[in-house]
C-alpha positions as a printed NumPy array, in Angstrom:
array([[-49.245, -51.452,  -4.01 ],
       [-46.364, -51.486,  -1.775],
       [-43.495, -52.057,  -3.74 ],
       [-40.732, -54.394,  -3.086],
       [-37.455, -53.177,  -3.396],
       [-34.254, -55.581,  -3.839],
       [-30.791, -54.574,  -3.591],
       [-27.97 , -56.263,  -6.027],
       [-25.   , -55.419,  -7.097],
       [-24.306, -54.59 , -10.967],
       [-22.268, -56.344, -12.878],
       [-19.178, -53.891, -11.868],
       [-19.841, -53.787,  -8.664],
       [-19.692, -50.48 ,  -8.213],
       [-23.237, -49.143,  -7.885],
       [-26.03 , -50.588,  -6.416],
       [-29.431, -51.256,  -8.371],
       [-32.963, -51.469,  -6.671],
       [-34.994, -53.286,  -8.649],
       [-38.8  , -52.678,  -8.391],
       [-41.796, -54.826,  -8.956],
       [-43.242, -52.592, -12.059],
       [-39.833, -54.122, -13.95 ],
       [-37.6  , -50.513, -13.216],
       [-34.782, -49.992, -12.071],
       [-33.269, -47.035, -10.094],
       [-29.171, -46.513,  -8.96 ],
       [-28.681, -45.892,  -5.517],
       [-25.072, -44.581,  -5.557],
       [-23.093, -44.824,  -2.498],
       [-22.274, -41.779,  -0.627],
       [-18.805, -40.335,  -1.667],
       [-16.32 , -39.967,   0.805],
       [-14.796, -36.459,   0.953],
       [-11.212, -35.851,   0.312],
       [ -9.061, -33.757,   2.285],
       [ -8.411, -31.414,  -0.637],
       [-12.361, -30.795,  -0.346],
       [-12.57 , -30.703,   2.98 ],
       [ -9.983, -27.535,   2.852],
       [-11.727, -25.893,   0.102],
       [-15.002, -25.858,   2.051],
       [-13.24 , -24.484,   5.097],
       [-11.314, -22.077,   3.172],
       [-14.548, -20.834,   1.384],
       [-16.18 , -20.337,   4.823],
       [-13.311, -18.665,   6.36 ],
       [-13.712, -16.04 ,   3.101],
       [-17.177, -15.646,   3.427],
       [-16.845, -14.458,   6.958],
       [-18.066, -17.768,   8.87 ],
       [-14.979, -18.392,  10.865],
       [-16.775, -20.314,  13.397],
       [-17.771, -22.569,  10.847],
       [-14.337, -23.038,   9.32 ],
       [-13.075, -23.574,  12.877],
       [-15.02 , -26.027,  13.94 ],
       [-14.634, -28.022,  10.503],
       [-10.322, -27.666,  11.011],
       [-10.375, -28.343,  14.427],
       [-12.916, -32.028,  13.056],
       [-10.138, -32.272,  10.284],
       [ -6.799, -32.104,  12.341],
       [ -8.581, -34.859,  14.476],
       [ -8.551, -37.172,  11.826],
       [ -5.255, -36.011,  10.052],
       [ -2.782, -34.862,  12.755],
       [  0.22 , -35.113,  10.586],
       [ -0.922, -33.484,   6.872],
       [  0.818, -30.685,   6.734],
       [ -1.918, -28.309,   4.57 ],
       [ -4.472, -29.064,   7.109],
       [ -2.149, -28.032,  10.082],
       [ -1.045, -24.912,   7.882],
       [ -4.463, -24.367,   7.344],
       [ -5.738, -24.299,  11.058],
       [ -3.054, -22.124,  11.681],
       [ -3.974, -19.461,   9.368],
       [ -7.424, -19.253,  10.985],
       [ -5.656, -18.954,  14.336],
       [ -4.028, -16.047,  13.206],
       [ -8.211, -14.907,  11.819],
       [ -8.745, -14.688,  15.45 ],
       [ -5.334, -13.035,  16.649],
       [ -4.249, -16.3  ,  18.988],
       [ -0.484, -16.312,  17.725],
       [  0.799, -18.655,  20.198],
       [ -1.522, -21.49 ,  18.624],
       [ -0.14 , -20.366,  15.007],
       [  3.396, -20.498,  15.961],
       [  2.561, -23.995,  17.998],
       [  1.076, -25.232,  14.571],
       [  3.561, -24.258,  12.222],
       [  6.305, -25.521,  14.454],
       [  4.45 , -29.07 ,  13.927],
       [  4.416, -28.644,  10.355],
       [  8.498, -28.417,  10.621],
       [  9.044, -31.002,  13.043],
       [  7.091, -33.095,  10.788],
       [  8.922, -32.398,   7.122],
       [ 12.156, -29.924,   7.971],
       [ 12.223, -29.506,   4.139],
       [  8.135, -28.68 ,   4.265],
       [  8.935, -25.769,   2.02 ],
       [  9.602, -21.704,   2.327],
       [  6.114, -20.57 ,   3.235],
       [  6.242, -22.174,   6.381],
       [  9.274, -21.018,   7.451],
       [  8.172, -17.449,   6.111],
       [  4.817, -17.862,   8.397],
       [  6.452, -18.952,  11.441],
       [  9.247, -16.224,  10.839],
       [  6.481, -13.054,  11.002],
       [  5.463, -14.862,  14.773],
       [  8.711, -14.924,  15.93 ],
       [ 11.249, -11.923,  16.859],
       [ 14.928, -11.219,  16.559],
       [ 17.099, -13.849,  15.532],
       [ 14.466, -16.845,  16.126],
       [ 12.759, -14.789,  13.11 ],
       [ 15.97 , -14.143,  10.933],
       [ 16.821, -17.724,  11.022],
       [ 13.49 , -18.779,  10.012],
       [ 13.969, -16.541,   7.073],
       [ 16.972, -17.868,   6.487],
       [ 15.945, -21.137,   5.899],
       [ 12.909, -19.596,   3.904],
       [ 15.464, -18.51 ,   1.72 ],
       [ 17.665, -21.172,   1.366],
       [ 14.391, -23.524,   0.515],
       [ 13.255, -21.195,  -2.014],
       [ 16.815, -20.943,  -4.158],
       [ 16.615, -24.91 ,  -4.414],
       [ 13.139, -24.383,  -5.773],
       [ 14.5  , -21.751,  -8.318],
       [ 17.407, -23.632,  -9.031],
       [ 15.43 , -27.273,  -9.586],
       [ 12.942, -25.126, -12.183],
       [ 15.607, -23.5  , -14.097],
       [ 17.287, -27.096, -14.414],
       [ 14.054, -28.225, -15.469],
       [ 13.737, -25.489, -18.218],
       [ 17.743, -26.097, -19.077],
       [ 16.515, -29.901, -20.142],
       [ 13.195, -28.469, -21.977],
       [ 10.864, -29.529, -19.304],
       [  8.218, -26.901, -18.807],
       [  6.885, -23.849, -21.427],
       [  7.953, -20.364, -21.694],
       [  4.711, -19.543, -19.861],
       [  6.068, -21.172, -16.839],
       [  9.779, -19.567, -17.137],
       [  7.695, -16.431, -16.907],
       [  6.032, -17.604, -13.714],
       [  9.604, -18.193, -12.379],
       [ 10.382, -14.644, -12.952],
       [  7.751, -13.009, -11.844],
       [  6.774, -14.83 ,  -8.797],
       [  9.466, -17.101,  -6.799],
       [ 12.068, -14.622,  -7.427],
       [  9.814, -11.931,  -5.957],
       [  9.323, -14.06 ,  -2.976],
       [ 13.098, -14.344,  -2.697],
       [ 13.55 , -10.677,  -2.764],
       [ 10.512,  -9.761,  -0.293],
       [ 12.297, -12.567,   2.567],
       [ 15.825, -10.948,   1.926],
       [ 14.047,  -7.087,   2.744],
       [ 12.45 ,  -8.891,   5.93 ],
       [ 15.715, -10.118,   7.019],
       [ 17.009,  -6.827,   6.415],
       [ 13.991,  -5.366,   8.378],
       [ 14.881,  -7.242,  11.434],
       [ 18.131,  -4.929,  11.919],
       [ 15.889,  -1.843,  12.081],
       [ 13.25 ,  -3.041,  14.726],
       [ 14.349,  -6.093,  16.658],
       [ 18.064,  -6.212,  16.368],
       [ 18.635,  -2.412,  15.59 ],
       [ 21.288,  -2.2  ,  18.61 ],
       [ 23.179,  -5.023,  16.799],
       [ 26.97 ,  -3.479,  16.192],
       [ 26.797,  -4.473,  12.856],
       [ 23.012,  -3.44 ,  12.205],
       [ 23.915,  -0.873,   9.331],
       [ 26.13 ,  -3.045,   7.25 ],
       [ 23.616,  -6.124,   7.72 ],
       [ 20.736,  -3.96 ,   6.498],
       [ 22.84 ,  -2.867,   3.408],
       [ 24.173,  -6.54 ,   3.104],
       [ 20.006,  -7.579,   2.55 ],
       [ 19.579,  -4.516,  -0.042],
       [ 22.214,  -5.736,  -1.87 ],
       [ 20.827,  -9.233,  -2.204],
       [ 17.287,  -7.94 ,  -2.487],
       [ 17.896,  -6.036,  -5.511],
       [ 20.389,  -8.31 ,  -7.209],
       [ 17.016, -10.755,  -6.706],
       [ 14.754,  -8.54 ,  -8.331],
       [ 14.692,  -4.26 ,  -8.857],
       [ 11.196,  -3.981, -10.171],
       [  9.786,  -4.039,  -6.505],
       [  9.6  ,  -1.332,  -4.323],
       [ 10.386,  -3.379,  -1.301],
       [ 14.311,  -3.286,  -1.328],
       [ 14.101,   0.822,  -1.91 ],
       [ 11.869,   1.637,   1.09 ],
       [ 14.867,  -1.152,   2.893],
       [ 17.608,   1.097,   1.812],
       [ 15.77 ,   4.777,   2.556],
       [ 15.217,   3.062,   6.063],
       [ 18.784,   2.384,   6.24 ],
       [ 20.097,   5.912,   5.43 ],
       [ 17.557,   7.421,   7.756],
       [ 19.131,   5.046,  10.7  ],
       [ 22.342,   6.49 ,   9.416],
       [ 21.093,   9.9  ,   9.755],
       [ 21.646,  10.297,   5.905],
       [ 17.893,  11.856,   5.568],
       [ 18.613,  13.812,   2.309],
       [ 20.404,  10.218,   0.681],
       [ 17.036,   8.678,   2.168],
       [ 14.362,  11.034,   0.695],
       [ 16.012,  11.153,  -2.679],
       [ 15.808,   6.949,  -2.544],
       [ 12.185,   7.392,  -2.26 ],
       [ 11.743,  10.011,  -4.801],
       [ 13.347,   8.262,  -7.201],
       [ 11.733,   5.114,  -7.168],
       [  8.364,   6.617,  -7.288],
       [  7.31 ,   4.753, -10.443],
       [  7.484,   1.719,  -8.258],
       [  4.89 ,   2.697,  -5.273],
       [  3.242,   5.968,  -6.006],
       [ -0.149,   5.103,  -6.527],
       [ -0.914,   7.541,  -9.443],
       [  2.705,   7.192, -10.796],
       [  2.535,   3.162, -11.607],
       [  4.433,   2.502, -14.693],
       [  2.125,  -0.493, -14.843],
       [ -1.576,   0.138, -12.803],
       [ -2.306,  -3.863, -12.875],
       [  1.103,  -3.736, -10.774],
       [  1.003,  -7.29 ,  -9.042],
       [  3.626,  -6.682,  -6.649],
       [  2.243,  -3.633,  -5.135],
       [  3.249,  -3.194,  -1.538],
       [  1.404,  -5.14 ,   1.43 ],
       [ -0.486,  -2.671,   3.837],
       [  1.758,  -2.643,   6.408],
       [  4.741,  -1.859,   3.99 ],
       [  2.637,   0.843,   2.739],
       [  2.273,   2.487,   6.222],
       [  5.954,   2.356,   6.796],
       [  6.098,   4.104,   3.562],
       [  3.916,   7.003,   4.485],
       [  5.201,   7.207,   7.912],
       [  8.78 ,   7.909,   6.443],
       [  7.658,  10.028,   3.798],
       [  5.596,  12.219,   6.334],
       [  9.29 ,  12.468,   8.661],
       [ 10.656,  13.74 ,   4.878],
       [  8.08 ,  16.245,   5.08 ],
       [  6.563,  14.725,   1.677],
       [  2.996,  15.108,   2.627],
       [  1.396,  15.273,  -0.644],
       [  3.188,  11.673,  -1.536],
       [  2.275,  10.048,   1.842],
       [ -1.41 ,  11.016,   1.788],
       [ -1.166,   9.475,  -1.799],
       [  0.096,   6.125,  -0.564],
       [ -2.191,   6.49 ,   2.457],
       [ -5.27 ,   7.289,   0.607],
       [ -4.709,   4.195,  -1.668],
       [ -5.319,   1.915,   1.603],
       [ -9.172,   0.916,   1.691],
       [-11.128,   3.775,   3.003],
       [-13.102,   1.495,   5.297],
       [-10.31 ,  -0.37 ,   6.837],
       [-10.358,  -0.847,  10.303],
       [ -6.161,  -0.44 ,  11.019],
       [ -5.991,   2.504,  13.56 ],
       [ -2.465,   3.096,  12.186],
       [ -3.684,   4.215,   8.723],
       [ -6.232,   6.979,   9.92 ],
       [ -4.007,   8.003,  12.609],
       [ -1.204,   8.845,  10.057],
       [ -3.681,  10.113,   7.712],
       [ -4.382,  12.246,  10.616],
       [ -0.666,  13.178,  11.771],
       [ -0.204,  14.312,   8.06 ],
       [ -2.672,  16.744,   8.081],
       [ -1.881,  18.232,  11.41 ],
       [  1.768,  18.475,  10.513],
       [  0.603,  20.935,   7.449],
       [ -0.761,  23.546,   9.827],
       [ -3.611,  25.333,  10.851],
       [ -5.774,  25.483,   7.516],
       [ -5.622,  21.149,   7.601],
       [ -6.207,  20.743,  11.151],
       [-10.359,  20.15 ,  10.256],
       [ -9.729,  17.278,   8.362],
       [ -6.809,  16.246,  10.621],
       [ -9.987,  15.86 ,  13.041],
       [-11.628,  13.679,  11.526],
       [ -9.399,  11.089,  10.694],
       [ -8.291,  11.006,  14.707],
       [-11.786,  10.489,  15.028],
       [-11.859,   7.983,  12.524],
       [ -8.836,   6.165,  14.146],
       [-10.764,   5.949,  17.282],
       [-13.973,   4.264,  15.851],
       [-11.734,   1.838,  14.239],
       [-10.003,   0.956,  17.469],
       [-13.268,  -0.119,  19.088],
       [-13.896,  -2.385,  16.123],
       [-10.196,  -3.86 ,  15.892],
       [ -8.318,  -3.532,  18.779],
       [ -4.451,  -1.776,  18.537],
       [ -2.133,  -2.871,  20.934],
       [ -0.34 ,   0.313,  20.407],
       [ -0.613,   2.212,  23.567],
       [  1.476,   4.952,  22.85 ],
       [ -0.174,   5.84 ,  19.418],
       [ -3.844,   5.656,  20.895],
       [ -2.818,   8.081,  24.201],
       [ -0.888,  10.233,  21.306],
       [ -4.044,  10.552,  19.246],
       [ -6.43 ,  11.281,  22.445],
       [ -4.189,  14.106,  22.903],
       [ -4.274,  15.435,  19.705],
       [ -8.48 ,  14.827,  19.634],
       [ -8.31 ,  17.218,  22.748],
       [ -6.191,  19.716,  21.403],
       [ -7.855,  19.694,  18.204],
       [-11.701,  19.709,  19.674],
       [-10.459,  22.549,  22.133],
       [ -9.202,  24.652,  19.084],
       [-12.477,  24.064,  17.122],
       [-14.731,  24.99 ,  19.855],
       [-12.62 ,  28.132,  20.728],
       [-13.   ,  28.816,  16.849],
       [-16.633,  28.61 ,  17.466],
       [-16.875,  30.829,  20.127],
       [-14.283,  33.224,  18.59 ],
       [-16.625,  33.315,  15.225],
       [-19.532,  34.093,  17.927],
       [-17.451,  36.741,  19.269],
       [-17.012,  38.479,  16.213],
       [-20.532,  38.119,  15.387],
       [-21.564,  40.046,  18.078],
       [-18.424,  42.299,  17.81 ],
       [-20.302,  42.963,  14.112],
       [-23.9  ,  43.343,  15.448],
       [-22.74 ,  45.949,  18.36 ],
       [-21.131,  47.935,  15.363],
       [-24.244,  47.667,  13.24 ],
       [-26.219,  49.171,  16.279],
       [-24.044,  52.06 ,  16.517],
       [-24.246,  52.836,  13.004],
       [-27.749,  52.37 ,  12.853],
       [-28.151,  54.84 ,  16.172],
       [-25.884,  57.318,  14.258],
       [-27.725,  57.61 ,  11.056],
       [-31.208,  57.872,  13.331],
       [-29.119,  60.589,  15.212],
       [-28.266,  62.426,  12.285],
       [-31.725,  61.768,  10.439],
       [-33.533,  63.312,  13.858],
       [-31.225,  66.342,  13.397],
       [-31.742,  67.299,   9.678],
       [-35.439,  66.685,  10.538],
       [-35.405,  69.044,  13.463],
       [-33.417,  71.266,  11.045],
       [-35.846,  71.013,   8.501],
       [-38.794,  71.859,  11.413],
       [-37.048,  75.137,  11.614],
       [-36.577,  76.228,   8.454],
       [-40.256,  75.417,   7.845],
       [-41.524,  77.627,  10.85 ],
       [-38.901,  80.71 ,   9.956],
       [-40.633,  80.625,   6.524],
       [-44.125,  81.165,   8.349],
       [-42.894,  83.988,  10.45 ],
       [-41.406,  85.804,   7.398],
       [-44.485,  85.293,   5.455]])
């Protein structure tokens, strides 16, 4: 028989109840509305699983519904970076900052990485200002007995490291975009000092210090700074194997580049090899090859393999450093010609060896023939005598 469903509200007014003819009841809950936080989590999971198209569609839809939500805008900016749309990412980060100028140090840091020169420097300066306020507030709460000992450790381990890295980023600008400024070297030293005063247990300040010394043509001092801080960056000499403050990939590449310039080839290879073997970062393969190439003929076979991997990585993940790609092509031609020449020389040597063997064989046969002839003559003489 067809059952008749009658919808009535329960006493609490929250859930719908379905009364059926047989006297039984069935609960029919209203469909729950997804919160912004839940939507953000789903979008992040989709992006993390490699489904960028789905993540972008969901993020765009969420941004239309919540155009002034800083977290939504920030997530959409991060997705823009995933597809290398730097202009959109900068635009979105700027929107966050316009909505709330004190939004947080993360947004200023993110925009600083998308800008150049003094614009980038100003964003990092604002990020440092906000982060110092956050640290001061947490210290005040701790002094007033608010928070736990573990939270204090988190403060020492996280926020101070972030502030140190911001100072290093500010100093790095004077090694690149603002390197022509008259006080560039003084600025580098200034930010090195600030970084070391903030946190001296990570490698970043020492890398910046070595870079500044190299720019000042103090190569021996620069190399000494790196060698003396190996326990903070060398993958096989880390005091803490689970070091949470490991250099980011870009800094590891910069470190390896310096080590190559200082002819510290073993250390450079260790740093570069510590980066994921399957990486599509062309620079990693390039510097692995260049490091091998500079060590001489015995390392050229390995160098050739790394340069070939760099070309393959370029196909999968485009590298806009045209000067590097031109150099890779030049080195490939040189090493492939050397390899061909080596094979040809090996063939010639083999052919020469074969010819020598033929000569020796003929000489042996000739000697055997002469001996046989002598033997036959001796037999004939003996027969005549008899």
